[in-house]
C-alpha atoms as a printed R data frame, in Angstrom:
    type eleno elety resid chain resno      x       y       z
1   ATOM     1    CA   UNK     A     1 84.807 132.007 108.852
2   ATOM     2    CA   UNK     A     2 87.212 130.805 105.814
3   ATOM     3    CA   UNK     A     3 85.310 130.007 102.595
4   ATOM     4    CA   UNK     A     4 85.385 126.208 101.836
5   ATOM     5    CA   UNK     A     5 87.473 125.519  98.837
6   ATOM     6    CA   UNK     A     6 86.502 123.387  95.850
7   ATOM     7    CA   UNK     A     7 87.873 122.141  93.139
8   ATOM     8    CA   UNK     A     8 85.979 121.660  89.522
9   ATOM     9    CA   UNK     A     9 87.548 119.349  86.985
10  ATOM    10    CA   UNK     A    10 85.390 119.427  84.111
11  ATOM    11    CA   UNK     A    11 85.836 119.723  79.922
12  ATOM    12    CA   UNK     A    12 82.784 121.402  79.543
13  ATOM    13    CA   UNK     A    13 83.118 124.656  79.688
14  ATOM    14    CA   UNK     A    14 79.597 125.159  80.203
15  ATOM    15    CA   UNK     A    15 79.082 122.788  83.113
16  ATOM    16    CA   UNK     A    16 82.224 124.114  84.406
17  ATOM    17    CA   UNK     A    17 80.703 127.687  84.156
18  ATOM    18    CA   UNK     A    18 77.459 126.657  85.509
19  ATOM    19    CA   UNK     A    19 79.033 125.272  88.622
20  ATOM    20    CA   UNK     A    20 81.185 127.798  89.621
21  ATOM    21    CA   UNK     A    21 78.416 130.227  89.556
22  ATOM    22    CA   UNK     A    22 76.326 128.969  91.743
23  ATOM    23    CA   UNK     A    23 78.659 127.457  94.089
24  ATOM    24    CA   UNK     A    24 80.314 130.710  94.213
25  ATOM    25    CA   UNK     A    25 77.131 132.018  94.837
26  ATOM    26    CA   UNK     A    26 76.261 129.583  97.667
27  ATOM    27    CA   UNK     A    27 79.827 130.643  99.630
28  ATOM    28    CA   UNK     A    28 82.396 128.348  98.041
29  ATOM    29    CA   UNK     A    29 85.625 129.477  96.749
30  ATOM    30    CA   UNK     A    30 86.298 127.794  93.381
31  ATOM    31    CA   UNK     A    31 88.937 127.068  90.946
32  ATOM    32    CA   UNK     A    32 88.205 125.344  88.112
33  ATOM    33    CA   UNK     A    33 90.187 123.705  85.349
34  ATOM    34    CA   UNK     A    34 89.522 121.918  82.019
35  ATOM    35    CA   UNK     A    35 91.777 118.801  81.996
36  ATOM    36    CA   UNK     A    36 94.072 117.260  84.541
37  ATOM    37    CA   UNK     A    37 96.776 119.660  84.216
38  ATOM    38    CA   UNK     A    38 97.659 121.351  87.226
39  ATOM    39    CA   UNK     A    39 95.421 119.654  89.769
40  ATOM    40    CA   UNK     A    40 97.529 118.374  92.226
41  ATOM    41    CA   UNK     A    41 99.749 121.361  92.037
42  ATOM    42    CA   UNK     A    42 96.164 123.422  93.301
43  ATOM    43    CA   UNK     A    43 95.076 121.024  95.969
44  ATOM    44    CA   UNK     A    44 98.407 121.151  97.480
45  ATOM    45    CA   UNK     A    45 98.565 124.878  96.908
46  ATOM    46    CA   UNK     A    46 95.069 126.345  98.344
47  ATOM    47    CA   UNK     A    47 94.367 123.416 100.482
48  ATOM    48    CA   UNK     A    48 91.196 122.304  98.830
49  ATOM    49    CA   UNK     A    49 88.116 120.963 101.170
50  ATOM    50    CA   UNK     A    50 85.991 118.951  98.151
51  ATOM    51    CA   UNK     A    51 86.882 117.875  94.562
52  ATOM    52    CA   UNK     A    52 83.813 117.738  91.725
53  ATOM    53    CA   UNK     A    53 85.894 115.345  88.695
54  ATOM    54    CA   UNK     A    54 84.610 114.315  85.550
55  ATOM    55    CA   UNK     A    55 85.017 110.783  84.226
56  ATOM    56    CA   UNK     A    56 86.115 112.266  80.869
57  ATOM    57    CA   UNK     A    57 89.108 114.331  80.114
58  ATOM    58    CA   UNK     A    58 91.191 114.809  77.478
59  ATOM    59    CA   UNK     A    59 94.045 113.784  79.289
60  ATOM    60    CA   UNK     A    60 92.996 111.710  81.897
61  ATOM    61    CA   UNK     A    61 89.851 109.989  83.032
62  ATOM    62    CA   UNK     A    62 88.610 111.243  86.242
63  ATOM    63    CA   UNK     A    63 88.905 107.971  87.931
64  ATOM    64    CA   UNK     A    64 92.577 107.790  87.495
65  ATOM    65    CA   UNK     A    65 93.160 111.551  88.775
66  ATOM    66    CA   UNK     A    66 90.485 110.357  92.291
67  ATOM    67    CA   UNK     A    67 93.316 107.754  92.426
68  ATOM    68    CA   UNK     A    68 95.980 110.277  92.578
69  ATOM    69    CA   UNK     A    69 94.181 112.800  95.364
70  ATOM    70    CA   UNK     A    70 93.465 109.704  97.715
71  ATOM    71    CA   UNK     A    71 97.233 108.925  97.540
72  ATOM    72    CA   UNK     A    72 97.628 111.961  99.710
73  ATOM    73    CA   UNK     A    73 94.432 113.663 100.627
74  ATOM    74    CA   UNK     A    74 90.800 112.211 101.933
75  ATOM    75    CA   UNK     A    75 88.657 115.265 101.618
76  ATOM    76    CA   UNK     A    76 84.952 114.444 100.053
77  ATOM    77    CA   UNK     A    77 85.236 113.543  95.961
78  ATOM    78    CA   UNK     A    78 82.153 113.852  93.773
79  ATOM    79    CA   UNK     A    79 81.952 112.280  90.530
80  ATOM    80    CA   UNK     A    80 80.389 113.465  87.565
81  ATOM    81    CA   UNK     A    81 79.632 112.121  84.161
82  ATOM    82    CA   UNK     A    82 77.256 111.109  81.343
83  ATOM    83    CA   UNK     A    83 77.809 107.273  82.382
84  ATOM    84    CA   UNK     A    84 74.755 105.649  84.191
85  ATOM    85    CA   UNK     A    85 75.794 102.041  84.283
86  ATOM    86    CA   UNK     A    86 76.202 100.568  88.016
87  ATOM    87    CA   UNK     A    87 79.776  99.283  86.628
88  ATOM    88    CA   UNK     A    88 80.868 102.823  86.346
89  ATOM    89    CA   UNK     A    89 79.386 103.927  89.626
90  ATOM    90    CA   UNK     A    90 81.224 101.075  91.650
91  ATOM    91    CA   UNK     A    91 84.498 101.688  90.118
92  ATOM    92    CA   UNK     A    92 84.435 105.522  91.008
93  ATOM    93    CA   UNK     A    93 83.751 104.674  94.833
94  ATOM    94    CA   UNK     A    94 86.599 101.939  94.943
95  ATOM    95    CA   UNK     A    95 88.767 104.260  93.080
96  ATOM    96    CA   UNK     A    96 87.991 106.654  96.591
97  ATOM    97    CA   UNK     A    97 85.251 108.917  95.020
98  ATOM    98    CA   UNK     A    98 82.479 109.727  98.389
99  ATOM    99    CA   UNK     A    99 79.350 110.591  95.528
100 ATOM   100    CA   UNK     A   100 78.740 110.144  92.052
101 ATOM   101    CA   UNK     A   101 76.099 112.426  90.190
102 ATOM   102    CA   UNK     A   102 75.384 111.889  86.354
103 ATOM   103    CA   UNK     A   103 74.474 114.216  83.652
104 ATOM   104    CA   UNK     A   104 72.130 116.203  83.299
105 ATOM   105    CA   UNK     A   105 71.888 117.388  86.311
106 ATOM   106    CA   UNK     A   106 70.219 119.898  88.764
107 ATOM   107    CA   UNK     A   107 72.665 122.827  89.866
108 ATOM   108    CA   UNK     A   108 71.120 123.344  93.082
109 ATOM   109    CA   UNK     A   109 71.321 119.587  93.804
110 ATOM   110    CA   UNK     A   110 75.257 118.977  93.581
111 ATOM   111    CA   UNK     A   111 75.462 122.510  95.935
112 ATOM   112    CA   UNK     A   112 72.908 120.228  98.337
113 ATOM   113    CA   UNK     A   113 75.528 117.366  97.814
114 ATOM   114    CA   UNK     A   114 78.513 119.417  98.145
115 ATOM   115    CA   UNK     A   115 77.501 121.045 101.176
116 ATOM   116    CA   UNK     A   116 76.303 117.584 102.395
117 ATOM   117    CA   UNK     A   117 79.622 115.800 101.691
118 ATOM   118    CA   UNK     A   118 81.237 119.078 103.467
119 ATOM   119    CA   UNK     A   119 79.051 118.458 106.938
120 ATOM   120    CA   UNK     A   120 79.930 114.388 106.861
121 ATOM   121    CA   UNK     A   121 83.765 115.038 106.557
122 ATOM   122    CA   UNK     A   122 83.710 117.540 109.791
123 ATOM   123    CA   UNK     A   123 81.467 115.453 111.498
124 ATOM   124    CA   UNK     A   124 84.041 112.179 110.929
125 ATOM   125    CA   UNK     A   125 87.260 114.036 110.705
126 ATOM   126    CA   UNK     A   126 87.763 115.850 113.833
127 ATOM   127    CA   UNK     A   127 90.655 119.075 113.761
128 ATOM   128    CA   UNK     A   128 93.071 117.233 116.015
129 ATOM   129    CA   UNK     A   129 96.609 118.749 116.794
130 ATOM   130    CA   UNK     A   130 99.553 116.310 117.281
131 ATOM   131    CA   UNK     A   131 99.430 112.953 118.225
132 ATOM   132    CA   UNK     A   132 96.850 111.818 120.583
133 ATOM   133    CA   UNK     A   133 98.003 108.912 123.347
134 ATOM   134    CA   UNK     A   134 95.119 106.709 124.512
135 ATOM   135    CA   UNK     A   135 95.218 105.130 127.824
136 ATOM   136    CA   UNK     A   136 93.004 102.472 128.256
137 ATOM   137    CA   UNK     A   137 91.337 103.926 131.259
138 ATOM   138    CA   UNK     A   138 90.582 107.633 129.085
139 ATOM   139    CA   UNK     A   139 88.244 105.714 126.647
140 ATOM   140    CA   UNK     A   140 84.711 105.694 126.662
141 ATOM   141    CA   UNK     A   141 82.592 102.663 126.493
142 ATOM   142    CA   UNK     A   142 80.775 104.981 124.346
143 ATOM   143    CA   UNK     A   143 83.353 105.953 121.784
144 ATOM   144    CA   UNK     A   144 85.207 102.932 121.558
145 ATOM   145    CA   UNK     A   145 84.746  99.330 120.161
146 ATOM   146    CA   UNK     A   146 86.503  96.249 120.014
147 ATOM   147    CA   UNK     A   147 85.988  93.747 117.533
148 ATOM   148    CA   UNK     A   148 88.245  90.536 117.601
149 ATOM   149    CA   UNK     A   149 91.309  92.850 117.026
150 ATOM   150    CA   UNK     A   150 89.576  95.459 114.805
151 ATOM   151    CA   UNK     A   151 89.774  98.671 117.319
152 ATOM   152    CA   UNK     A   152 87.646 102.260 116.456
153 ATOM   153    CA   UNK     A   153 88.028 105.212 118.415
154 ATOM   154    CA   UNK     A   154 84.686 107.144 117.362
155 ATOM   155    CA   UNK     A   155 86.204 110.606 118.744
156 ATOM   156    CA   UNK     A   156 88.869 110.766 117.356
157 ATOM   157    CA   UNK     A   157 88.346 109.082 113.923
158 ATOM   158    CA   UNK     A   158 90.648 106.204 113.950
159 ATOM   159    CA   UNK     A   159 90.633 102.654 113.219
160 ATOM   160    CA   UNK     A   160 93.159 100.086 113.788
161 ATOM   161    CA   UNK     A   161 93.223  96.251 112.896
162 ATOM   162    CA   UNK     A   162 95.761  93.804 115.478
163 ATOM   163    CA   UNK     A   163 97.469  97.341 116.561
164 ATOM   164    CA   UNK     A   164 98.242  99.002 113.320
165 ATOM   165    CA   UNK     A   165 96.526 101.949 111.857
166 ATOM   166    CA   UNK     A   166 94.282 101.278 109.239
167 ATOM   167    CA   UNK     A   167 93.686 105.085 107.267
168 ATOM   168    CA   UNK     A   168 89.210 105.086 106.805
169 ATOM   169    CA   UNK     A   169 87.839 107.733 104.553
170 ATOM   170    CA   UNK     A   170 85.061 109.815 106.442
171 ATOM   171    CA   UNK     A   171 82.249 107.538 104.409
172 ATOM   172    CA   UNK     A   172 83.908 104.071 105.429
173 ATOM   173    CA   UNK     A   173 84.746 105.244 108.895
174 ATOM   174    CA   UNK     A   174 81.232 106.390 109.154
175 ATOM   175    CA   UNK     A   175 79.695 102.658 108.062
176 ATOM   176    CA   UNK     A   176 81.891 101.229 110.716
177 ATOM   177    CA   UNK     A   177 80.350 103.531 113.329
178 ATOM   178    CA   UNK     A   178 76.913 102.996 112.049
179 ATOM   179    CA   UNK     A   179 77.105  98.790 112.054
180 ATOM   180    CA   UNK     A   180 78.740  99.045 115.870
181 ATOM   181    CA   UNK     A   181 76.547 101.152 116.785
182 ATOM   182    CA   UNK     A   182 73.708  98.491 116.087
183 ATOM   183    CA   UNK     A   183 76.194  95.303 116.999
184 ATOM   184    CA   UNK     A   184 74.549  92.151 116.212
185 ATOM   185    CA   UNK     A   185 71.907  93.733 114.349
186 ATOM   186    CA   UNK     A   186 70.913  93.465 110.521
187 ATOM   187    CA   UNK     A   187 71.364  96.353 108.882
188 ATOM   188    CA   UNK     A   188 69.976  96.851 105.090
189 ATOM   189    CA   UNK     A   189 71.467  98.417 102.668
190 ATOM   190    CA   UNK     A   190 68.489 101.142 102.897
191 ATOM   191    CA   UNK     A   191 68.993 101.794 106.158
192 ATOM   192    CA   UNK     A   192 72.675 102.128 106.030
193 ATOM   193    CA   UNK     A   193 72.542 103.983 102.971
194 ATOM   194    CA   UNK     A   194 70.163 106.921 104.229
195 ATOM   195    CA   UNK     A   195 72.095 107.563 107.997
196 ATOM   196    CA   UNK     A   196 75.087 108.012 106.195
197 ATOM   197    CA   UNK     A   197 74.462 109.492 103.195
198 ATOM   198    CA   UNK     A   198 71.847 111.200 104.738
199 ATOM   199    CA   UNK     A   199 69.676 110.784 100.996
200 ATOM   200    CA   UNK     A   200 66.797 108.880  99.906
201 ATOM   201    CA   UNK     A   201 67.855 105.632  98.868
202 ATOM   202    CA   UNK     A   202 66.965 103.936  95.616
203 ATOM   203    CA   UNK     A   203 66.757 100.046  94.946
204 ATOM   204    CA   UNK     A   204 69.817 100.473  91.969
205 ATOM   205    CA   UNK     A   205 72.093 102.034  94.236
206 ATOM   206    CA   UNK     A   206 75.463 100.023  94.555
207 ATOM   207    CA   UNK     A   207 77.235 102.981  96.986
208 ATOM   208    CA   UNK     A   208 76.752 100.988 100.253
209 ATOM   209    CA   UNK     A   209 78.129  97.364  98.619
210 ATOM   210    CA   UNK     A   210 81.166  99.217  97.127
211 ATOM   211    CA   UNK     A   211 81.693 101.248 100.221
212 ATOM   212    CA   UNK     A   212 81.562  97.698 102.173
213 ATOM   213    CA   UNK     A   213 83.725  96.148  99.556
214 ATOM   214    CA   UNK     A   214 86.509  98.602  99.877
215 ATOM   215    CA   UNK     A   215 86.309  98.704 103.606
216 ATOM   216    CA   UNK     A   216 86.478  94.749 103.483
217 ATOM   217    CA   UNK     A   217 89.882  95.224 101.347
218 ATOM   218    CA   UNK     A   218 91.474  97.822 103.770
219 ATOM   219    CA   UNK     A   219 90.815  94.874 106.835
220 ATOM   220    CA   UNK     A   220 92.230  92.381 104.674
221 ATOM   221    CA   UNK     A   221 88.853  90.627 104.478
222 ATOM   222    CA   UNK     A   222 87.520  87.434 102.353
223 ATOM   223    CA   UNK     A   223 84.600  88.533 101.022
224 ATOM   224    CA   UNK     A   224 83.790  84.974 101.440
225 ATOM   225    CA   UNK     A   225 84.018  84.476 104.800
226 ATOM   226    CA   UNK     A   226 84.511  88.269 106.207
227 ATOM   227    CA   UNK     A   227 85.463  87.881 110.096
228 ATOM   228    CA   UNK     A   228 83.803  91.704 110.567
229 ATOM   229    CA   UNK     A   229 81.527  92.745 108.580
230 ATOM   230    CA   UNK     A   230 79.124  89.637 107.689
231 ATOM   231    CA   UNK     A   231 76.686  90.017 105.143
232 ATOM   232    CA   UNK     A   232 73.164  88.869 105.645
233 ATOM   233    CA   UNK     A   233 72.234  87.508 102.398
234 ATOM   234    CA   UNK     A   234 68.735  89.647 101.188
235 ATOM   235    CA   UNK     A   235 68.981  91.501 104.130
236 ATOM   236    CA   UNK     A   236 72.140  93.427 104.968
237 ATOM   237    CA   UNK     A   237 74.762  93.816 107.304
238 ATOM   238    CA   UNK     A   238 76.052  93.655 110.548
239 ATOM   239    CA   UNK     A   239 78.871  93.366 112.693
240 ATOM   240    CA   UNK     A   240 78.768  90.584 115.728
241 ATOM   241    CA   UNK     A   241 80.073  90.974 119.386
């Protein structure tokens, strides 16, 4: 089996270090670099599976360079950095980061998220080869939903709003999955938080409102008055029939 491939992006040579040592040591191939510099030219090179950035670099801030890979790619992004604030934390997911870790931080727990991030992304990206035609009659009642125009095909990982394509990252694609998959149910933030992430929530996390908020943008929602994903005020979310 091919070693998964990961990228490190840090200015700290001793984080930097530290990762790749026990990442290495946990069955990842790694390539690590101190700035920006040569990046893209690696992920399109080795054909990298999971990015760790830092928000800091001396030539330009990890948010900007997430912005760059999801132009092209959609494998798992972790975030790291000193910054705690929620601000911070929001603006990494919208900018297409999947995780966001601060400093310090345990080793063994971004190998835990890594390899967590790793297992989400196979489960929600399914190897397909070519174009796949769907007949109405192939789909399962199962594996298919259709909301006023907003169509997901759980098998195959697609999504597509009035007949065009609409590209989900494994995380949002997941949430969609998650709130059909309890239609016309409330679902909290808690709730939502821990099947997907698959980690022990924590009342300051934001993940699950950005997440919602950028999946509300793809679908060309008003937050205001979204037409799929409604928001129960206190409560949570859910998607109606």
């Amino acid at each position: 089996m091919d070693k998964k491939k990961i990228v490190i992006v840090d200015d700290e040579k001793e984080i930097s270090d530290l990762l790749d040592l026990y990442l290495t040591d946990a069955g990842f191939e790694v390539y690590k670099f101190y700035s920006a510099e040569g990046v893209m030219e690696c992920i399109e090179e080795k054909g990298i599976d999971l990015a760790i950035l830092d928000v800091m670099l001396p030539d330009m801030d990890g948010f900007s360079l997430c912005r760059k890979i999801r132009k092209r790619w959609f494998f798992p992004v972790i975030m790291l950095t000193a910054k705690v604030e929620d601000a911070d934390k929001i603006k990494g997911i919208t900018m297409g980061a999947d995780d966001y870790i601060t400093k310090p931080f345990n080793p063994l727990e971004i190998v835990a998220r890594v390899r967590g991030q790793l297992r989400r992304a196979e489960a929600y990206n399914p190897a397909m080869a070519g174009e796949v035609q769907k007949e109405e009659e192939t789909v399962s009642e199962a594996g298919y939903y259709n909301v006023r125009g907003l169509e997901l095909y759980e098998k195959e990982h697609k999504c597509f709003l009035y007949g065009e394509e609409i590209v989900m990252r494994p995380m949002e694609f997941a949430i969609l999955m998650y709130l059909c998959h309890h239609m016309n149910e409330v679902v909290s933030s808690e709730e939502l938080f821990e099947a997907v992430w698959g980690q022990k929530y924590l009342n300051s996390n934001n993940t699950v409102m950005a997440h919602i908020a950028r999946i509300r943008e793809k679908l060309h929602e008003n937050a205001r008055a979204p037409k799929f994903i409604k928001t129960v005020w206190g409560v949570g979310y859910k998607i109606e029939s």
